[in-house]
Short mmCIF file of C-alpha atoms in Angstrom, two decimals:
data_model
loop_
_atom_site.label_atom_id
_atom_site.label_comp_id
_atom_site.label_asym_id
_atom_site.label_seq_id
_atom_site.Cartn_x
_atom_site.Cartn_y
_atom_site.Cartn_z
CA MET A 21 113.38 71.17 60.65
CA ASP A 22 113.39 74.75 59.25
CA ALA A 23 110.41 73.95 56.99
CA LEU A 24 108.51 72.59 60.05
CA ILE A 25 109.40 75.77 62.04
CA SER A 26 108.30 78.05 59.17
CA GLN A 27 105.04 76.14 58.78
CA LEU A 28 104.33 76.36 62.50
CA GLN A 29 105.27 80.06 62.61
CA ARG A 30 102.92 80.67 59.66
CA GLN A 31 100.11 78.81 61.42
CA PHE A 32 100.80 80.79 64.67
CA ARG A 33 100.72 84.08 62.74
CA ASP A 34 97.52 83.23 60.92
CA TYR A 35 95.86 81.97 63.98
CA THR A 36 96.79 84.90 66.10
CA ILE A 37 95.50 87.24 63.38
CA SER A 38 92.21 85.44 63.14
CA LEU A 39 91.67 85.69 66.87
CA TYR A 40 91.99 89.43 66.71
CA GLN A 41 89.89 89.67 63.53
CA GLN A 42 87.14 87.63 65.15
CA ASP A 43 87.23 89.86 68.15
CA PHE A 44 88.35 87.16 70.55
CA LEU A 45 91.24 89.36 71.51
CA ASP A 46 92.00 93.06 71.44
CA ASP A 47 94.81 95.53 71.93
CA GLN A 48 95.06 94.77 75.64
CA PHE A 49 96.14 91.22 74.94
CA THR A 50 98.95 92.82 72.80
CA GLU A 51 99.86 94.93 75.79
CA LEU A 52 100.14 91.77 77.94
CA LYS A 53 102.52 90.31 75.46
CA LYS A 54 104.76 93.23 75.89
CA LEU A 55 105.10 92.26 79.52
CA GLN A 56 106.39 88.82 78.67
CA ASP A 57 110.06 88.32 78.26
CA ASP A 58 112.75 85.61 78.75
CA GLY A 59 112.61 86.24 82.40
CA SER A 60 108.81 85.71 82.51
CA PRO A 61 108.12 83.56 79.35
CA ASP A 62 104.74 82.33 80.64
CA PHE A 63 103.36 85.57 81.82
CA VAL A 64 100.48 85.83 79.39
CA ALA A 65 99.47 82.21 79.84
CA GLU A 66 99.45 82.63 83.60
CA VAL A 67 97.45 85.80 83.57
CA LEU A 68 94.90 84.28 81.25
CA SER A 69 94.72 81.17 83.45
CA LEU A 70 93.90 83.36 86.39
CA PHE A 71 91.35 85.14 84.32
CA PHE A 72 89.64 81.86 83.40
CA GLU A 73 89.50 80.88 87.00
CA ASP A 74 87.98 84.22 87.70
CA CYS A 75 85.39 83.44 85.06
CA VAL A 76 84.41 80.22 86.72
CA LYS A 77 83.98 81.84 90.05
CA LEU A 78 82.11 84.92 88.93
CA ILE A 79 79.70 83.04 86.55
CA SER A 80 78.93 80.74 89.40
CA ASN A 81 78.15 83.73 91.55
CA MET A 82 75.98 85.16 88.93
CA ALA A 83 74.17 81.90 88.44
CA ARG A 84 73.50 81.64 92.10
CA ALA A 85 72.28 85.23 92.21
CA LEU A 86 69.99 84.61 89.32
CA ASP A 87 68.52 81.51 90.90
CA GLN A 88 64.87 82.28 91.38
CA THR A 89 64.30 79.33 93.56
CA THR A 90 65.93 81.04 96.46
CA GLY A 91 63.70 84.06 96.32
CA ALA A 92 63.72 87.29 94.55
CA VAL A 93 66.66 87.89 92.30
CA ASP A 94 69.05 90.50 93.53
CA PHE A 95 70.21 92.33 90.41
CA ASN A 96 72.77 94.26 92.37
CA THR A 97 74.60 91.13 93.35
CA VAL A 98 74.48 89.87 89.74
CA GLY A 99 75.73 93.32 88.57
CA ALA A 100 78.58 93.38 91.02
CA SER A 101 79.88 90.10 89.59
CA VAL A 102 79.39 91.33 86.06
CA HIS A 103 81.26 94.47 86.89
CA GLN A 104 84.22 92.43 88.13
CA LEU A 105 84.21 90.14 85.13
CA LYS A 106 84.02 93.16 82.81
CA GLY A 107 87.06 94.54 84.54
CA SER A 108 89.16 91.46 84.37
CA SER A 109 88.17 90.64 80.81
CA SER A 110 89.19 94.15 79.88
CA SER A 111 92.47 93.76 81.58
CA VAL A 112 93.43 90.75 79.60
CA GLY A 113 91.99 91.68 76.19
CA ALA A 114 89.13 89.21 76.13
CA LYS A 115 87.12 91.38 73.83
CA ARG A 116 84.05 89.33 73.28
CA VAL A 117 83.67 88.47 76.94
CA LYS A 118 83.98 92.15 77.76
CA ALA A 119 81.34 93.10 75.22
CA LEU A 120 79.05 90.54 76.64
CA CYS A 121 79.60 92.00 80.12
CA VAL A 122 78.61 95.39 78.96
CA SER A 123 75.24 94.06 77.67
CA PHE A 124 74.86 92.02 80.74
CA LYS A 125 75.36 95.03 82.99
CA ASP A 126 72.67 96.90 81.14
CA PHE A 127 70.29 93.98 81.64
CA CYS A 128 71.06 93.95 85.40
CA GLU A 129 70.47 97.63 85.62
CA ALA A 130 67.16 97.21 83.85
CA GLN A 131 66.43 94.25 86.07
CA ASN A 132 65.69 92.20 83.00
CA PHE A 133 65.75 88.61 84.20
CA GLN A 134 65.54 86.94 80.79
CA GLY A 135 68.15 89.21 79.33
CA CYS A 136 70.49 88.42 82.31
CA VAL A 137 69.90 84.71 81.95
CA ARG A 138 70.70 84.84 78.24
CA CYS A 139 73.90 86.85 78.89
CA LEU A 140 74.95 84.36 81.57
CA GLN A 141 74.63 81.59 79.14
CA GLN A 142 76.46 83.41 76.40
CA VAL A 143 79.22 84.58 78.65
CA ASP A 144 79.80 81.04 79.87
CA ILE A 145 80.07 79.78 76.27
CA GLU A 146 82.25 82.68 75.36
CA TYR A 147 84.90 82.32 77.96
CA LYS A 148 85.13 78.57 77.33
CA THR A 149 85.57 79.16 73.68
CA LEU A 150 88.27 81.69 74.24
CA LYS A 151 90.03 79.26 76.66
CA THR A 152 90.09 76.61 74.00
CA LYS A 153 91.38 78.92 71.38
CA LEU A 154 94.10 80.28 73.53
CA GLN A 155 95.09 76.76 74.54
CA ASP A 156 95.55 76.06 70.87
CA LEU A 157 97.59 79.23 70.45
CA PHE A 158 99.80 78.49 73.37
CA ASN A 159 100.27 74.86 72.02
CA LEU A 160 101.46 76.27 68.76
CA GLU A 161 103.98 78.39 70.64
CA LYS A 162 105.24 75.36 72.42
CA GLN A 163 105.51 73.43 69.24
CA ILE A 164 107.56 76.17 67.64
CA ILE A 165 109.82 76.40 70.61
CA GLN A 166 110.26 72.61 70.75
CA ALA A 167 111.15 72.52 67.08
CA GLY A 168 113.90 75.00 67.87
CA GLY A 169 112.15 78.11 66.39
CA ILE A 170 111.23 81.44 67.89
CA VAL A 171 107.69 82.48 68.38
CA PRO A 172 107.16 85.37 65.94
CA GLN A 173 105.95 88.82 66.91
CA VAL A 174 102.70 89.26 65.09
CA ASP A 175 101.83 92.71 63.95
CA ILE A 176 98.07 93.05 64.22
CA ASN A 177 97.72 96.28 62.46
CA MET B 67 114.98 78.23 85.92
CA GLY B 68 114.38 76.15 88.89
CA LYS B 69 113.18 79.17 90.71
CA GLU B 70 109.67 78.89 89.35
CA LYS B 71 107.03 78.48 91.95
CA LYS B 72 103.29 78.11 91.76
CA GLN B 73 101.25 79.00 94.72
CA ILE B 74 98.34 76.97 95.87
CA ASP B 75 95.82 79.68 95.17
CA GLY B 76 96.49 79.49 91.55
CA GLY B 77 99.04 82.12 91.62
CA VAL B 78 101.92 83.12 89.59
CA SER B 79 105.24 81.54 88.85
CA CYS B 80 107.98 83.80 89.76
CA LEU B 81 111.34 83.83 88.35
CA ARG B 82 113.22 85.99 90.66
CA ARG B 83 112.41 84.72 94.04
CA ALA B 84 114.18 87.49 95.76
CA GLU B 85 111.91 90.07 94.25
CA MET B 86 108.76 88.15 93.94
CA ASN B 87 106.80 87.43 97.03
CA MET B 88 103.08 87.54 96.50
CA MET B 89 99.75 85.92 96.66
CA SER B 90 99.37 85.14 100.20
CA VAL B 91 95.87 83.86 100.78
CA GLY B 92 94.89 86.86 102.80
CA GLY B 93 95.57 88.93 99.75
CA MET B 94 98.44 90.96 101.03
CA GLU B 95 101.66 90.59 99.18
CA SER B 96 104.73 92.03 100.72
CA ALA B 97 107.73 93.47 99.30
CA PRO B 98 110.89 91.75 100.50
CA ALA B 99 112.82 93.43 103.29
CA PRO B 100 115.08 95.13 103.58
CA LEU B 101 114.11 97.70 100.93
CA ASP B 102 116.72 99.21 98.79
CA LEU B 103 116.24 102.86 99.51
CA GLU B 104 117.28 103.78 96.07
CA GLU B 105 114.58 101.81 94.33
CA VAL B 106 111.19 103.13 93.75
CA HIS B 107 108.59 101.34 95.82
CA VAL B 108 105.06 101.31 94.75
CA LEU B 109 102.03 100.20 96.75
CA ALA B 110 99.38 98.86 94.42
CA VAL B 111 95.82 98.40 95.59
CA ASP B 112 93.18 96.48 93.60
CA ASP B 113 90.56 94.03 94.63
CA SER B 114 90.92 92.12 91.32
CA LEU B 115 93.57 89.46 91.30
CA VAL B 116 93.99 89.65 87.62
CA ASP B 117 94.49 93.40 87.79
CA ARG B 118 96.86 93.06 90.68
CA ILE B 119 99.05 90.63 88.67
CA VAL B 120 99.06 92.95 85.66
CA ILE B 121 99.79 96.19 87.52
CA GLU B 122 102.46 94.47 89.43
CA ARG B 123 104.13 93.22 86.32
CA LEU B 124 103.82 96.65 84.71
CA LEU B 125 105.46 98.22 87.66
CA ARG B 126 108.24 95.73 87.88
CA ILE B 127 109.05 95.99 84.22
CA THR B 128 109.63 99.68 84.79
CA SER B 129 112.00 98.95 87.72
CA CYS B 130 109.79 99.45 90.63
CA LYS B 131 109.53 97.37 93.72
CA VAL B 132 105.94 96.48 94.31
CA THR B 133 103.73 95.75 97.26
CA ALA B 134 100.26 94.69 96.08
CA VAL B 135 97.28 94.49 98.36
CA ASP B 136 93.75 93.62 97.69
CA SER B 137 91.93 96.33 99.62
CA GLY B 138 92.09 99.85 101.02
CA TRP B 139 92.09 98.45 104.52
CA ARG B 140 95.19 96.38 103.77
CA ALA B 141 96.80 99.40 102.25
CA LEU B 142 96.22 101.40 105.41
CA GLU B 143 97.43 98.48 107.40
CA PHE B 144 100.60 98.33 105.39
CA LEU B 145 101.16 101.99 105.77
CA GLY B 146 100.54 101.79 109.54
CA LEU B 147 97.61 104.08 109.16
CA ASP B 148 94.93 101.61 110.30
CA ASN B 149 95.15 102.38 113.94
CA ASP B 150 96.72 104.83 116.33
CA LYS B 151 99.54 102.62 117.30
CA ALA B 152 102.77 103.26 115.52
CA SER B 153 103.61 100.47 113.19
CA ALA B 154 106.49 98.36 114.26
CA GLN B 155 107.48 97.68 110.69
CA LEU B 156 109.51 100.83 110.10
CA ASP B 157 111.57 99.33 107.42
CA ARG B 158 108.70 98.89 105.11
CA LEU B 159 107.54 102.45 105.02
CA LYS B 160 109.33 103.85 102.07
CA VAL B 161 106.51 104.28 99.64
CA ASP B 162 107.14 106.42 96.56
CA LEU B 163 103.80 105.96 94.87
CA ILE B 164 100.39 104.58 95.69
CA ILE B 165 98.36 103.31 92.81
CA THR B 166 94.84 102.32 93.53
CA ASP B 167 91.67 100.99 91.82
CA TYR B 168 88.70 103.29 92.40
CA CYS B 169 85.83 100.77 92.58
CA MET B 170 86.64 98.45 95.40
CA PRO B 171 84.22 96.88 97.95
CA GLY B 172 84.53 98.24 101.40
CA MET B 173 86.75 101.18 100.98
CA THR B 174 86.85 102.86 97.56
CA GLY B 175 90.11 104.25 96.11
CA TYR B 176 88.63 107.70 96.68
CA GLU B 177 88.27 106.98 100.39
CA LEU B 178 91.75 105.57 100.47
CA LEU B 179 93.07 108.64 98.75
CA LYS B 180 91.43 110.86 101.34
CA LYS B 181 92.82 108.89 104.30
CA ILE B 182 96.30 109.01 102.77
CA LYS B 183 96.11 112.81 102.22
CA GLU B 184 94.87 113.21 105.78
CA SER B 185 97.94 111.44 107.17
CA SER B 186 100.91 113.48 108.06
CA ASN B 187 103.29 110.67 107.07
CA PHE B 188 102.04 109.94 103.68
CA ARG B 189 100.15 112.90 102.41
CA GLU B 190 102.96 113.83 99.99
CA VAL B 191 103.12 110.41 98.45
CA PRO B 192 101.59 110.69 95.01
CA VAL B 193 98.45 108.71 94.63
CA VAL B 194 97.23 107.53 91.26
CA ILE B 195 93.65 106.31 90.76
CA MET B 196 92.76 103.69 88.20
CA SER B 197 89.27 103.18 87.00
CA SER B 198 87.50 101.37 84.20
CA GLU B 199 84.96 104.17 84.04
CA ASN B 200 85.64 107.46 82.38
CA VAL B 201 83.40 109.55 84.53
CA MET B 202 84.28 113.27 84.69
CA THR B 203 82.92 113.93 88.00
CA ARG B 204 84.80 110.96 89.47
CA ILE B 205 88.03 112.17 87.87
CA ASP B 206 87.51 115.66 89.13
CA ARG B 207 86.75 114.50 92.58
CA CYS B 208 89.92 112.44 92.78
CA LEU B 209 92.07 115.19 91.38
CA GLU B 210 90.59 117.72 93.69
CA GLU B 211 91.27 115.47 96.63
CA GLY B 212 94.92 115.47 95.62
CA ALA B 213 95.31 112.54 93.25
CA GLN B 214 98.33 112.91 91.11
CA ASP B 215 96.85 111.13 88.12
CA PHE B 216 93.93 109.27 86.94
CA LEU B 217 94.41 106.22 84.76
CA LEU B 218 91.81 104.64 82.68
CA LYS B 219 91.72 100.81 82.73
CA PRO B 220 93.01 98.73 81.25
CA VAL B 221 96.33 100.14 82.20
CA LYS B 222 98.97 99.96 79.58
CA LEU B 223 102.72 99.88 79.66
CA ALA B 224 102.86 103.37 78.27
CA ASP B 225 100.79 104.68 81.27
CA VAL B 226 103.08 103.10 83.77
CA LYS B 227 106.13 104.37 81.97
CA ARG B 228 104.80 107.79 82.09
CA LEU B 229 104.13 107.55 85.74
CA ARG B 230 107.57 106.24 86.26
CA SER B 231 109.17 109.12 84.45
CA HIS B 232 107.30 111.55 86.80
CA LEU B 233 108.89 109.74 89.80
CA ALA B 234 112.23 109.87 88.23
CA THR B 235 112.37 113.56 87.63
CA LYS B 236 110.34 114.90 90.51
CA ASP B 237 111.74 117.36 92.78
CA VAL B 238 113.96 115.70 95.36
CA LYS B 239 112.39 117.47 98.32
CA LEU B 240 109.06 115.80 97.55
CA SER B 241 110.44 112.43 98.67
CA THR B 242 111.16 113.65 102.10
CA GLY B 243 107.58 113.74 103.39
CA ASN B 244 106.72 110.06 103.06
CA LYS B 245 109.09 108.36 105.36
CA ARG B 246 108.85 107.92 108.96
CA LYS B 247 111.93 108.79 110.85
CA LEU B 248 113.80 105.57 111.26
CA PRO B 249 115.81 105.37 114.43
CA GLU B 250 119.04 105.80 112.60
CA ASP B 251 117.76 108.53 110.20
CA SER B 252 117.55 112.06 111.21
CA ASP B 253 117.53 113.35 107.69
CA SER B 254 115.29 112.22 104.99
CA VAL B 255 116.71 110.02 102.24
CA THR B 256 116.77 111.19 98.81
CA ILE B 257 115.52 109.07 95.96
CA THR B 258 118.02 108.80 93.17
CA PRO B 259 116.76 108.80 89.62
CA PRO B 260 116.59 105.53 87.93
CA SER B 261 119.53 104.28 85.86
CA PRO B 262 119.89 105.63 82.43
CA SER B 263 118.84 102.38 80.89
CA LEU B 264 115.28 103.20 81.50
CA THR B 265 114.10 104.64 78.30
CA ILE B 266 110.72 105.91 77.36
CA SER B 267 109.87 104.75 73.93
CA PRO B 268 108.27 107.30 71.68
CA GLU B 269 104.88 105.60 71.36
CA SER B 270 104.62 105.51 75.14
CA SER B 271 103.35 109.00 75.54
CA PRO B 272 99.72 109.36 74.94
CA PRO B 273 98.58 112.78 73.70
CA LEU B 274 98.30 115.16 76.57
CA THR B 275 95.32 117.33 76.70
CA ILE B 276 96.28 119.65 79.42
CA SER B 277 98.27 122.28 77.76
CA PRO B 278 97.28 122.98 74.21
CA HIS B 279 100.85 124.11 73.31
CA SER B 280 102.61 121.03 74.40
CA SER B 281 102.72 118.21 71.99
CA ASP B 282 105.70 116.51 73.53
CA SER B 283 105.64 113.88 76.26
CA SER B 284 107.73 113.58 79.35
CA SER B 285 109.64 116.76 79.13
CA SER B 286 106.47 118.82 79.23
CA LEU B 287 105.23 116.70 82.09
CA VAL B 288 108.33 117.61 84.07
CA GLU B 289 107.62 121.25 83.49
CA MET B 290 104.07 120.93 84.36
CA PHE B 291 104.89 119.08 87.49
CA SER B 292 106.58 121.90 89.05
CA SER B 293 104.46 124.62 87.65
CA SER B 294 101.19 125.98 88.92
CA PRO B 295 97.97 124.16 88.19
CA ILE B 296 96.72 124.29 84.61
CA ASP B 297 93.30 125.09 83.64
CA ASP B 298 92.01 122.13 81.70
CA ASP B 299 88.38 122.82 81.29
CA GLU B 300 88.66 122.51 77.57
CA ASP B 301 89.39 118.84 77.96
CA GLU B 302 85.81 117.86 78.45
CA ASP B 303 85.06 116.68 75.00
CA VAL B 304 88.16 114.62 74.77
CA LEU B 305 87.08 112.35 77.52
CA THR B 306 84.20 111.05 75.62
CA SER B 307 86.48 109.34 73.13
CA SER B 308 85.53 105.72 72.63
CA PRO B 309 87.30 103.03 74.51
CA GLU B 310 88.70 101.65 71.36
CA GLU B 311 90.95 104.59 70.88
CA SER B 312 93.81 105.13 73.21
CA PRO B 313 92.22 106.89 76.08
CA ILE B 314 93.32 110.35 76.97
CA ARG B 315 94.46 110.58 80.45
CA ARG B 316 93.51 113.67 82.18
CA GLN B 317 96.05 115.18 84.40
CA LYS B 318 96.22 118.06 86.73
CA MET B 319 99.57 118.95 87.99
CA ARG B 320 99.53 120.81 91.19
CA SER B 321 102.28 122.65 92.92
CA PRO B 322 104.02 119.87 94.76
CA GLY B 323 103.34 119.10 98.28
CA LEU B 324 102.66 121.62 100.82
CA ASP B 325 99.04 122.85 100.51
#
């Protein structure tokens, strides 16, 4: 059992580090982990889950606002949703999503329709990718705990 | 752990039901009554659900009771400032700190700040503004309007710990201005400092840019809090630091209260 735990812990550590190295996550995710304890063991997962729900809602808003069939595109409306997504991605440490939002916001301000559409597609892919990866990470945590081990603290720096 | 509860609107599982009471659909989360007068009660205002959850957790971890609302209007409503009628909910009016997002639809954090500073009941309650944008003019405006502090988002545990340490050590007479007179109270209630178990870890103090000679953290903040305003014009460059570094919080400590 110990060998299994060690192996899982190693996987968990490596995977976590890779997520940071590939810019999926940043320091703010680390901050969120600080807020998790035995009293709130699922805090990070819950916040991220809310974040992903936010993504769905906001991206849908953006898509609707970028729909040219309903008339002229209101870039302010798009921009408002992008601003919100930028904020929440920043708050949870979703680094790539946040970076995309920065570009997206620029395109909104420039009223660049193609740029906006591209960003919308990318941000959709990006949050889904992150969601999958975090699911894998949380699953690893569960496996460690089920095997009787402790989820290691991973030092990113 | 049978106390976990998930709310329909995708909310949060809470482990201490007595403390946790949030995520009503209308967006106003209430602190449980009756309030323990010795505990610090913070009113948090943010239109983003994710940010509300995070700030609430940050505050709870630093031993605050939290009421989180999703708009400036709801904040005013909670404080009984939304209309001329006196609020019937006198037992909810002990508010030791208001922390609000700047960019909110409807009423901005700045507008909320102004309304709070205009009210006789709550003008002495410290108001902290949070913003994702590091805009000098914005920061200045808020500080000039009486904001106690300005936090750059995303807010970190160190930021909240620092705020918390202000509240712990502030002059007792500051706490008297923010409570309505409850029927049974003729005198104001003092806020006792938090229990000694609240520690500020060394890394939790971001470098301060206010006074060039102070390199230390909370102790210098305590001094500054009761001292006269400090000229901090030399901080301008510092605020252009990249978001990847730990953001420098700008602070302007005023003489407490009674302007």
